[in-house]
Phi, psi and omega in degrees: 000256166232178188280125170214135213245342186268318225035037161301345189276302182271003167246024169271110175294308180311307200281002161270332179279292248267285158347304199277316199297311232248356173286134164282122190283128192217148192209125230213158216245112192345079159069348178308301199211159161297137155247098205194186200289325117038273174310311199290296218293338162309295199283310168359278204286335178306295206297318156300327185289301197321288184324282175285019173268318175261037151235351166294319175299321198266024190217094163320126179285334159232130196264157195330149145283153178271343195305093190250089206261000000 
């Protein structure tokens, strides 16, 4: 936990639950980057662009005539 040199820490029940509690939790893609809504929000919106590009590409702006003379 941390260096407490009294170990005053681990025998205060209360200022060790207080302590364990108020630490943040982080979760990391080995150490490269964060993983947190952030990310997700990214890859979202990264996913909606691909998706309308490949449907703006996959749609003729104008489709074949039917004329068969």
């Amino acid at each position: 936990m941390m260096d407490d040199k009294n170990k005053e820490i681990i025998h205060n029940d209360k200022l060790w639950l207080h302590i364990s509690m108020k630490k943040e939790v982080v979760f990391t893609a080995c150490g490269f980057f964060n993983l947190d809504y952030a990310l997700l929000h990214s890859m979202i919106a990264t996913a909606t662009t691909y998706l309308v590009i490949l449907v703006q590409f996959g749609q003729p702006i104008f489709p074949p005539s039917q004329d068969h003379n």
